Amino acid sequence: MSFLYQPWYWLPAGFLIGLTVPLLLLLGNKPFGISSSLRHICAACFPAGISFFRYDWKQQAWNLFFVAGIAIGGYIGGVLLKDPHPVEVAAATQQRLAGYGLHDYSSLLPAELFNWNNLFTLKGLIFFVIGGLLVGFGTRYAGGCTSGHSIMGISNLQWPSMVATMCFMAGGFFCANVILPWIFSHII
Amino acid sequence: MKNIKYLLAGIYFGIVLVKSQVISWFRIQEMFQLTSFHMYGVIGTAIVTGIISIQLIKRFNIKTFSGEPIEIAPKQFDKGQIFGGLIFGLGWAITGACPGPLFAQIGSGFTVVLITLLSAIAGTWLYGLLEKKLPH
């Protein structure tokens, strides 16, 4: 059973992620997609008379059960089945991150960055608040995220999803190679 | 409780997200720094699996478990996929997470990511507010 505690190789992992597409279709004709859950939460909690949030979100409640499940799965995979070894990260990236002052590879996220003590600091503002805003605003504007466009959309051979995915990647490359190095050397 | 099956599907997906390490901020940095094949392997395999599954469902007219026909709504192109896509890409590299991994990161013990999730909900709300003024 040791494989349950180890990180999984990309081939079986990608296959198991891809299986979510037919699983949701067979369970109830649901298209795989996660960013919609954020919209349903807005519609349920803060519709504020905005027409974009005026729809029967309860019809889409399955999506909220799905994301609640992801959090539980995160607990099972990340706490109960936690890998006791440090995360293996490519040497070149480790070198770059050392320049950012990040050295802790004991868990999947750098604990030096993602902890509550950073909440009211510039790090918190950039990595939690601004980062989160960009994710929520961008995915909704794009009409989907990596699950809805990059996996579900491309799996269904939809070219608009291919365009969206190329833009996700372009934004990510620019941010990771231009913006993040600048932030770490000039701001924090 | 017809939605319990989606909770179980989510648990399955959440476990795979963690064990495949795609919720890892480190893995996302490696992907955008082109220093590891891991994320490309995961996403590529997932897409191939998805394409084959959908082709089989269409070819053999496979129905849902309760016998309904499966229909997938097509995606329409609009400029949001470009502008929104670029904006999300920036956020993806900063947070190391797409919307799904945000939930898995919280579950796996990084509770501070709750703030990122709240911000993402606020970002979605802001989009709803500005929707009609943005180019599409």
PDB file of N, CA and C in Angstrom, chain A residues 106-169:
ATOM      1  N   SER A 106       9.224  20.723   2.503  1.00  0.00           N
ATOM      2  CA  SER A 106       8.633  19.638   3.297  1.00  0.00           C
ATOM      3  C   SER A 106       7.177  19.362   2.919  1.00  0.00           C
ATOM      4  N   SER A 107       6.480  20.326   2.313  1.00  0.00           N
ATOM      5  CA  SER A 107       5.114  20.042   1.856  1.00  0.00           C
ATOM      6  C   SER A 107       4.899  20.602   0.454  1.00  0.00           C
ATOM      7  N   LEU A 108       3.699  20.378  -0.086  1.00  0.00           N
ATOM      8  CA  LEU A 108       3.467  20.668  -1.506  1.00  0.00           C
ATOM      9  C   LEU A 108       3.524  22.151  -1.843  1.00  0.00           C
ATOM     10  N   LEU A 109       3.288  23.000  -0.832  1.00  0.00           N
ATOM     11  CA  LEU A 109       3.392  24.442  -1.057  1.00  0.00           C
ATOM     12  C   LEU A 109       4.508  24.959  -0.162  1.00  0.00           C
ATOM     13  N   PRO A 110       5.207  26.016  -0.567  1.00  0.00           N
ATOM     14  CA  PRO A 110       6.257  26.545   0.307  1.00  0.00           C
ATOM     15  C   PRO A 110       5.627  27.159   1.561  1.00  0.00           C
ATOM     16  N   ALA A 111       5.929  26.545   2.718  1.00  0.00           N
ATOM     17  CA  ALA A 111       5.322  27.010   3.967  1.00  0.00           C
ATOM     18  C   ALA A 111       5.780  28.435   4.299  1.00  0.00           C
ATOM     19  N   GLU A 112       6.929  28.843   3.750  1.00  0.00           N
ATOM     20  CA  GLU A 112       7.427  30.206   4.023  1.00  0.00           C
ATOM     21  C   GLU A 112       6.511  31.265   3.414  1.00  0.00           C
ATOM     22  N   LEU A 113       5.771  30.862   2.377  1.00  0.00           N
ATOM     23  CA  LEU A 113       4.900  31.807   1.669  1.00  0.00           C
ATOM     24  C   LEU A 113       3.452  31.635   2.132  1.00  0.00           C
ATOM     25  N   PHE A 114       3.005  30.371   2.164  1.00  0.00           N
ATOM     26  CA  PHE A 114       1.587  30.104   2.410  1.00  0.00           C
ATOM     27  C   PHE A 114       1.320  29.784   3.878  1.00  0.00           C
ATOM     28  N   ASN A 115       1.419  30.809   4.719  1.00  0.00           N
ATOM     29  CA  ASN A 115       1.045  30.632   6.124  1.00  0.00           C
ATOM     30  C   ASN A 115       0.351  31.896   6.619  1.00  0.00           C
ATOM     31  N   TRP A 116      -0.419  31.728   7.696  1.00  0.00           N
ATOM     32  CA  TRP A 116      -1.276  32.826   8.191  1.00  0.00           C
ATOM     33  C   TRP A 116      -0.480  34.045   8.639  1.00  0.00           C
ATOM     34  N   ASN A 117       0.797  33.839   9.031  1.00  0.00           N
ATOM     35  CA  ASN A 117       1.590  34.989   9.480  1.00  0.00           C
ATOM     36  C   ASN A 117       1.819  35.992   8.355  1.00  0.00           C
ATOM     37  N   ASN A 118       1.693  35.535   7.125  1.00  0.00           N
ATOM     38  CA  ASN A 118       1.916  36.439   5.988  1.00  0.00           C
ATOM     39  C   ASN A 118       0.660  37.183   5.576  1.00  0.00           C
ATOM     40  N   LEU A 119      -0.456  36.920   6.287  1.00  0.00           N
ATOM     41  CA  LEU A 119      -1.743  37.454   5.823  1.00  0.00           C
ATOM     42  C   LEU A 119      -1.728  38.968   5.649  1.00  0.00           C
ATOM     43  N   PHE A 120      -1.258  39.687   6.665  1.00  0.00           N
ATOM     44  CA  PHE A 120      -1.320  41.144   6.582  1.00  0.00           C
ATOM     45  C   PHE A 120       0.003  41.752   6.148  1.00  0.00           C
ATOM     46  N   THR A 121       0.688  41.062   5.244  1.00  0.00           N
ATOM     47  CA  THR A 121       1.956  41.571   4.722  1.00  0.00           C
ATOM     48  C   THR A 121       1.812  41.730   3.208  1.00  0.00           C
ATOM     49  N   LEU A 122       2.845  42.298   2.589  1.00  0.00           N
ATOM     50  CA  LEU A 122       2.821  42.431   1.130  1.00  0.00           C
ATOM     51  C   LEU A 122       2.751  41.065   0.456  1.00  0.00           C
ATOM     52  N   LYS A 123       3.453  40.079   1.059  1.00  0.00           N
ATOM     53  CA  LYS A 123       3.395  38.719   0.507  1.00  0.00           C
ATOM     54  C   LYS A 123       1.957  38.225   0.469  1.00  0.00           C
ATOM     55  N   GLY A 124       1.245  38.423   1.568  1.00  0.00           N
ATOM     56  CA  GLY A 124      -0.152  37.986   1.654  1.00  0.00           C
ATOM     57  C   GLY A 124      -1.011  38.704   0.624  1.00  0.00           C
ATOM     58  N   LEU A 125      -0.791  40.015   0.522  1.00  0.00           N
ATOM     59  CA  LEU A 125      -1.581  40.814  -0.420  1.00  0.00           C
ATOM     60  C   LEU A 125      -1.387  40.291  -1.843  1.00  0.00           C
ATOM     61  N   ILE A 126      -0.130  39.996  -2.198  1.00  0.00           N
ATOM     62  CA  ILE A 126       0.151  39.556  -3.566  1.00  0.00           C
ATOM     63  C   ILE A 126      -0.286  38.105  -3.784  1.00  0.00           C
ATOM     64  N   PHE A 127       0.152  37.193  -2.877  1.00  0.00           N
ATOM     65  CA  PHE A 127      -0.048  35.766  -3.150  1.00  0.00           C
ATOM     66  C   PHE A 127      -1.446  35.259  -2.822  1.00  0.00           C
ATOM     67  N   PHE A 128      -2.122  35.890  -1.833  1.00  0.00           N
ATOM     68  CA  PHE A 128      -3.468  35.416  -1.518  1.00  0.00           C
ATOM     69  C   PHE A 128      -4.518  36.307  -2.169  1.00  0.00           C
ATOM     70  N   VAL A 129      -4.418  37.605  -1.909  1.00  0.00           N
ATOM     71  CA  VAL A 129      -5.510  38.493  -2.314  1.00  0.00           C
ATOM     72  C   VAL A 129      -5.483  38.771  -3.825  1.00  0.00           C
ATOM     73  N   ILE A 130      -4.367  39.306  -4.323  1.00  0.00           N
ATOM     74  CA  ILE A 130      -4.311  39.656  -5.749  1.00  0.00           C
ATOM     75  C   ILE A 130      -4.319  38.382  -6.603  1.00  0.00           C
ATOM     76  N   GLY A 131      -3.533  37.377  -6.185  1.00  0.00           N
ATOM     77  CA  GLY A 131      -3.509  36.111  -6.931  1.00  0.00           C
ATOM     78  C   GLY A 131      -4.905  35.511  -7.044  1.00  0.00           C
ATOM     79  N   GLY A 132      -5.628  35.485  -5.925  1.00  0.00           N
ATOM     80  CA  GLY A 132      -6.981  34.919  -5.928  1.00  0.00           C
ATOM     81  C   GLY A 132      -7.921  35.710  -6.820  1.00  0.00           C
ATOM     82  N   LEU A 133      -7.825  37.045  -6.739  1.00  0.00           N
ATOM     83  CA  LEU A 133      -8.686  37.890  -7.585  1.00  0.00           C
ATOM     84  C   LEU A 133      -8.461  37.588  -9.061  1.00  0.00           C
ATOM     85  N   LEU A 134      -7.182  37.463  -9.455  1.00  0.00           N
ATOM     86  CA  LEU A 134      -6.862  37.193 -10.863  1.00  0.00           C
ATOM     87  C   LEU A 134      -7.421  35.834 -11.293  1.00  0.00           C
ATOM     88  N   VAL A 135      -7.331  34.838 -10.399  1.00  0.00           N
ATOM     89  CA  VAL A 135      -7.853  33.507 -10.728  1.00  0.00           C
ATOM     90  C   VAL A 135      -9.375  33.570 -10.919  1.00  0.00           C
ATOM     91  N   GLY A 136     -10.061  34.206  -9.981  1.00  0.00           N
ATOM     92  CA  GLY A 136     -11.531  34.235 -10.049  1.00  0.00           C
ATOM     93  C   GLY A 136     -12.036  35.074 -11.208  1.00  0.00           C
ATOM     94  N   PHE A 137     -11.445  36.266 -11.384  1.00  0.00           N
ATOM     95  CA  PHE A 137     -11.870  37.165 -12.456  1.00  0.00           C
ATOM     96  C   PHE A 137     -11.523  36.559 -13.818  1.00  0.00           C
ATOM     97  N   GLY A 138     -10.288  36.069 -13.942  1.00  0.00           N
ATOM     98  CA  GLY A 138      -9.815  35.550 -15.227  1.00  0.00           C
ATOM     99  C   GLY A 138     -10.584  34.316 -15.681  1.00  0.00           C
ATOM    100  N   THR A 139     -10.809  33.367 -14.759  1.00  0.00           N
ATOM    101  CA  THR A 139     -11.494  32.142 -15.190  1.00  0.00           C
ATOM    102  C   THR A 139     -12.929  32.440 -15.612  1.00  0.00           C
ATOM    103  N   ARG A 140     -13.584  33.355 -14.882  1.00  0.00           N
ATOM    104  CA  ARG A 140     -14.973  33.638 -15.264  1.00  0.00           C
ATOM    105  C   ARG A 140     -15.023  34.379 -16.601  1.00  0.00           C
ATOM    106  N   TYR A 141     -14.105  35.339 -16.778  1.00  0.00           N
ATOM    107  CA  TYR A 141     -14.044  36.101 -18.026  1.00  0.00           C
ATOM    108  C   TYR A 141     -13.755  35.130 -19.187  1.00  0.00           C
ATOM    109  N   ALA A 142     -12.895  34.145 -18.932  1.00  0.00           N
ATOM    110  CA  ALA A 142     -12.544  33.187 -19.981  1.00  0.00           C
ATOM    111  C   ALA A 142     -13.617  32.109 -20.148  1.00  0.00           C
ATOM    112  N   GLY A 143     -14.572  32.081 -19.226  1.00  0.00           N
ATOM    113  CA  GLY A 143     -15.643  31.080 -19.321  1.00  0.00           C
ATOM    114  C   GLY A 143     -15.197  29.679 -18.931  1.00  0.00           C
ATOM    115  N   GLY A 144     -14.146  29.579 -18.112  1.00  0.00           N
ATOM    116  CA  GLY A 144     -13.706  28.263 -17.668  1.00  0.00           C
ATOM    117  C   GLY A 144     -12.259  28.290 -17.223  1.00  0.00           C
ATOM    118  N   CYS A 145     -11.830  27.191 -16.618  1.00  0.00           N
ATOM    119  CA  CYS A 145     -10.455  27.126 -16.122  1.00  0.00           C
ATOM    120  C   CYS A 145      -9.754  25.928 -16.758  1.00  0.00           C
ATOM    121  N   THR A 146      -8.735  25.436 -16.100  1.00  0.00           N
ATOM    122  CA  THR A 146      -8.009  24.290 -16.650  1.00  0.00           C
ATOM    123  C   THR A 146      -8.908  23.053 -16.768  1.00  0.00           C
ATOM    124  N   SER A 147      -9.850  22.883 -15.834  1.00  0.00           N
ATOM    125  CA  SER A 147     -10.728  21.713 -15.958  1.00  0.00           C
ATOM    126  C   SER A 147     -11.747  21.917 -17.083  1.00  0.00           C
ATOM    127  N   GLY A 148     -12.458  23.047 -17.058  1.00  0.00           N
ATOM    128  CA  GLY A 148     -13.522  23.268 -18.036  1.00  0.00           C
ATOM    129  C   GLY A 148     -13.031  23.452 -19.459  1.00  0.00           C
ATOM    130  N   HIS A 149     -11.936  24.216 -19.627  1.00  0.00           N
ATOM    131  CA  HIS A 149     -11.415  24.444 -20.982  1.00  0.00           C
ATOM    132  C   HIS A 149     -10.336  23.420 -21.346  1.00  0.00           C
ATOM    133  N   SER A 150      -9.232  23.393 -20.547  1.00  0.00           N
ATOM    134  CA  SER A 150      -8.062  22.618 -20.971  1.00  0.00           C
ATOM    135  C   SER A 150      -8.351  21.123 -21.013  1.00  0.00           C
ATOM    136  N   ILE A 151      -9.187  20.626 -20.105  1.00  0.00           N
ATOM    137  CA  ILE A 151      -9.467  19.187 -20.135  1.00  0.00           C
ATOM    138  C   ILE A 151     -10.803  18.902 -20.820  1.00  0.00           C
ATOM    139  N   MET A 152     -11.914  19.422 -20.248  1.00  0.00           N
ATOM    140  CA  MET A 152     -13.224  19.113 -20.835  1.00  0.00           C
ATOM    141  C   MET A 152     -13.359  19.669 -22.259  1.00  0.00           C
ATOM    142  N   GLY A 153     -13.024  20.941 -22.438  1.00  0.00           N
ATOM    143  CA  GLY A 153     -13.219  21.595 -23.730  1.00  0.00           C
ATOM    144  C   GLY A 153     -12.365  20.971 -24.826  1.00  0.00           C
ATOM    145  N   ILE A 154     -11.068  20.789 -24.541  1.00  0.00           N
ATOM    146  CA  ILE A 154     -10.196  20.207 -25.566  1.00  0.00           C
ATOM    147  C   ILE A 154     -10.583  18.745 -25.796  1.00  0.00           C
ATOM    148  N   SER A 155     -10.996  18.032 -24.728  1.00  0.00           N
ATOM    149  CA  SER A 155     -11.431  16.642 -24.907  1.00  0.00           C
ATOM    150  C   SER A 155     -12.596  16.555 -25.874  1.00  0.00           C
ATOM    151  N   ASN A 156     -13.419  17.600 -25.879  1.00  0.00           N
ATOM    152  CA  ASN A 156     -14.557  17.626 -26.802  1.00  0.00           C
ATOM    153  C   ASN A 156     -14.188  18.328 -28.114  1.00  0.00           C
ATOM    154  N   LEU A 157     -12.885  18.523 -28.333  1.00  0.00           N
ATOM    155  CA  LEU A 157     -12.347  19.109 -29.566  1.00  0.00           C
ATOM    156  C   LEU A 157     -12.930  20.482 -29.890  1.00  0.00           C
ATOM    157  N   GLN A 158     -13.001  21.336 -28.857  1.00  0.00           N
ATOM    158  CA  GLN A 158     -13.552  22.687 -29.028  1.00  0.00           C
ATOM    159  C   GLN A 158     -12.387  23.668 -29.192  1.00  0.00           C
ATOM    160  N   TRP A 159     -12.299  24.303 -30.358  1.00  0.00           N
ATOM    161  CA  TRP A 159     -11.140  25.183 -30.559  1.00  0.00           C
ATOM    162  C   TRP A 159     -11.127  26.409 -29.647  1.00  0.00           C
ATOM    163  N   PRO A 160     -12.285  26.976 -29.246  1.00  0.00           N
ATOM    164  CA  PRO A 160     -12.187  28.103 -28.305  1.00  0.00           C
ATOM    165  C   PRO A 160     -11.478  27.704 -27.002  1.00  0.00           C
ATOM    166  N   SER A 161     -11.616  26.455 -26.602  1.00  0.00           N
ATOM    167  CA  SER A 161     -10.938  25.998 -25.384  1.00  0.00           C
ATOM    168  C   SER A 161      -9.432  25.904 -25.598  1.00  0.00           C
ATOM    169  N   MET A 162      -9.035  25.603 -26.828  1.00  0.00           N
ATOM    170  CA  MET A 162      -7.614  25.561 -27.168  1.00  0.00           C
ATOM    171  C   MET A 162      -7.033  26.978 -27.073  1.00  0.00           C
ATOM    172  N   VAL A 163      -7.796  27.962 -27.583  1.00  0.00           N
ATOM    173  CA  VAL A 163      -7.354  29.361 -27.496  1.00  0.00           C
ATOM    174  C   VAL A 163      -7.209  29.755 -26.026  1.00  0.00           C
ATOM    175  N   ALA A 164      -8.229  29.420 -25.217  1.00  0.00           N
ATOM    176  CA  ALA A 164      -8.191  29.771 -23.795  1.00  0.00           C
ATOM    177  C   ALA A 164      -6.967  29.144 -23.132  1.00  0.00           C
ATOM    178  N   THR A 165      -6.695  27.868 -23.432  1.00  0.00           N
ATOM    179  CA  THR A 165      -5.575  27.176 -22.797  1.00  0.00           C
ATOM    180  C   THR A 165      -4.239  27.808 -23.184  1.00  0.00           C
ATOM    181  N   MET A 166      -4.105  28.189 -24.465  1.00  0.00           N
ATOM    182  CA  MET A 166      -2.869  28.834 -24.881  1.00  0.00           C
ATOM    183  C   MET A 166      -2.677  30.159 -24.150  1.00  0.00           C
ATOM    184  N   CYS A 167      -3.781  30.866 -23.901  1.00  0.00           N
ATOM    185  CA  CYS A 167      -3.687  32.130 -23.158  1.00  0.00           C
ATOM    186  C   CYS A 167      -3.381  31.879 -21.679  1.00  0.00           C
ATOM    187  N   PHE A 168      -3.951  30.817 -21.087  1.00  0.00           N
ATOM    188  CA  PHE A 168      -3.591  30.471 -19.689  1.00  0.00           C
ATOM    189  C   PHE A 168      -2.073  30.306 -19.595  1.00  0.00           C
ATOM    190  N   MET A 169      -1.529  29.538 -20.564  1.00  0.00           N
ATOM    191  CA  MET A 169      -0.105  29.225 -20.523  1.00  0.00           C
ATOM    192  C   MET A 169       0.737  30.482 -20.748  1.00  0.00           C
TER     193      MET A 169
END
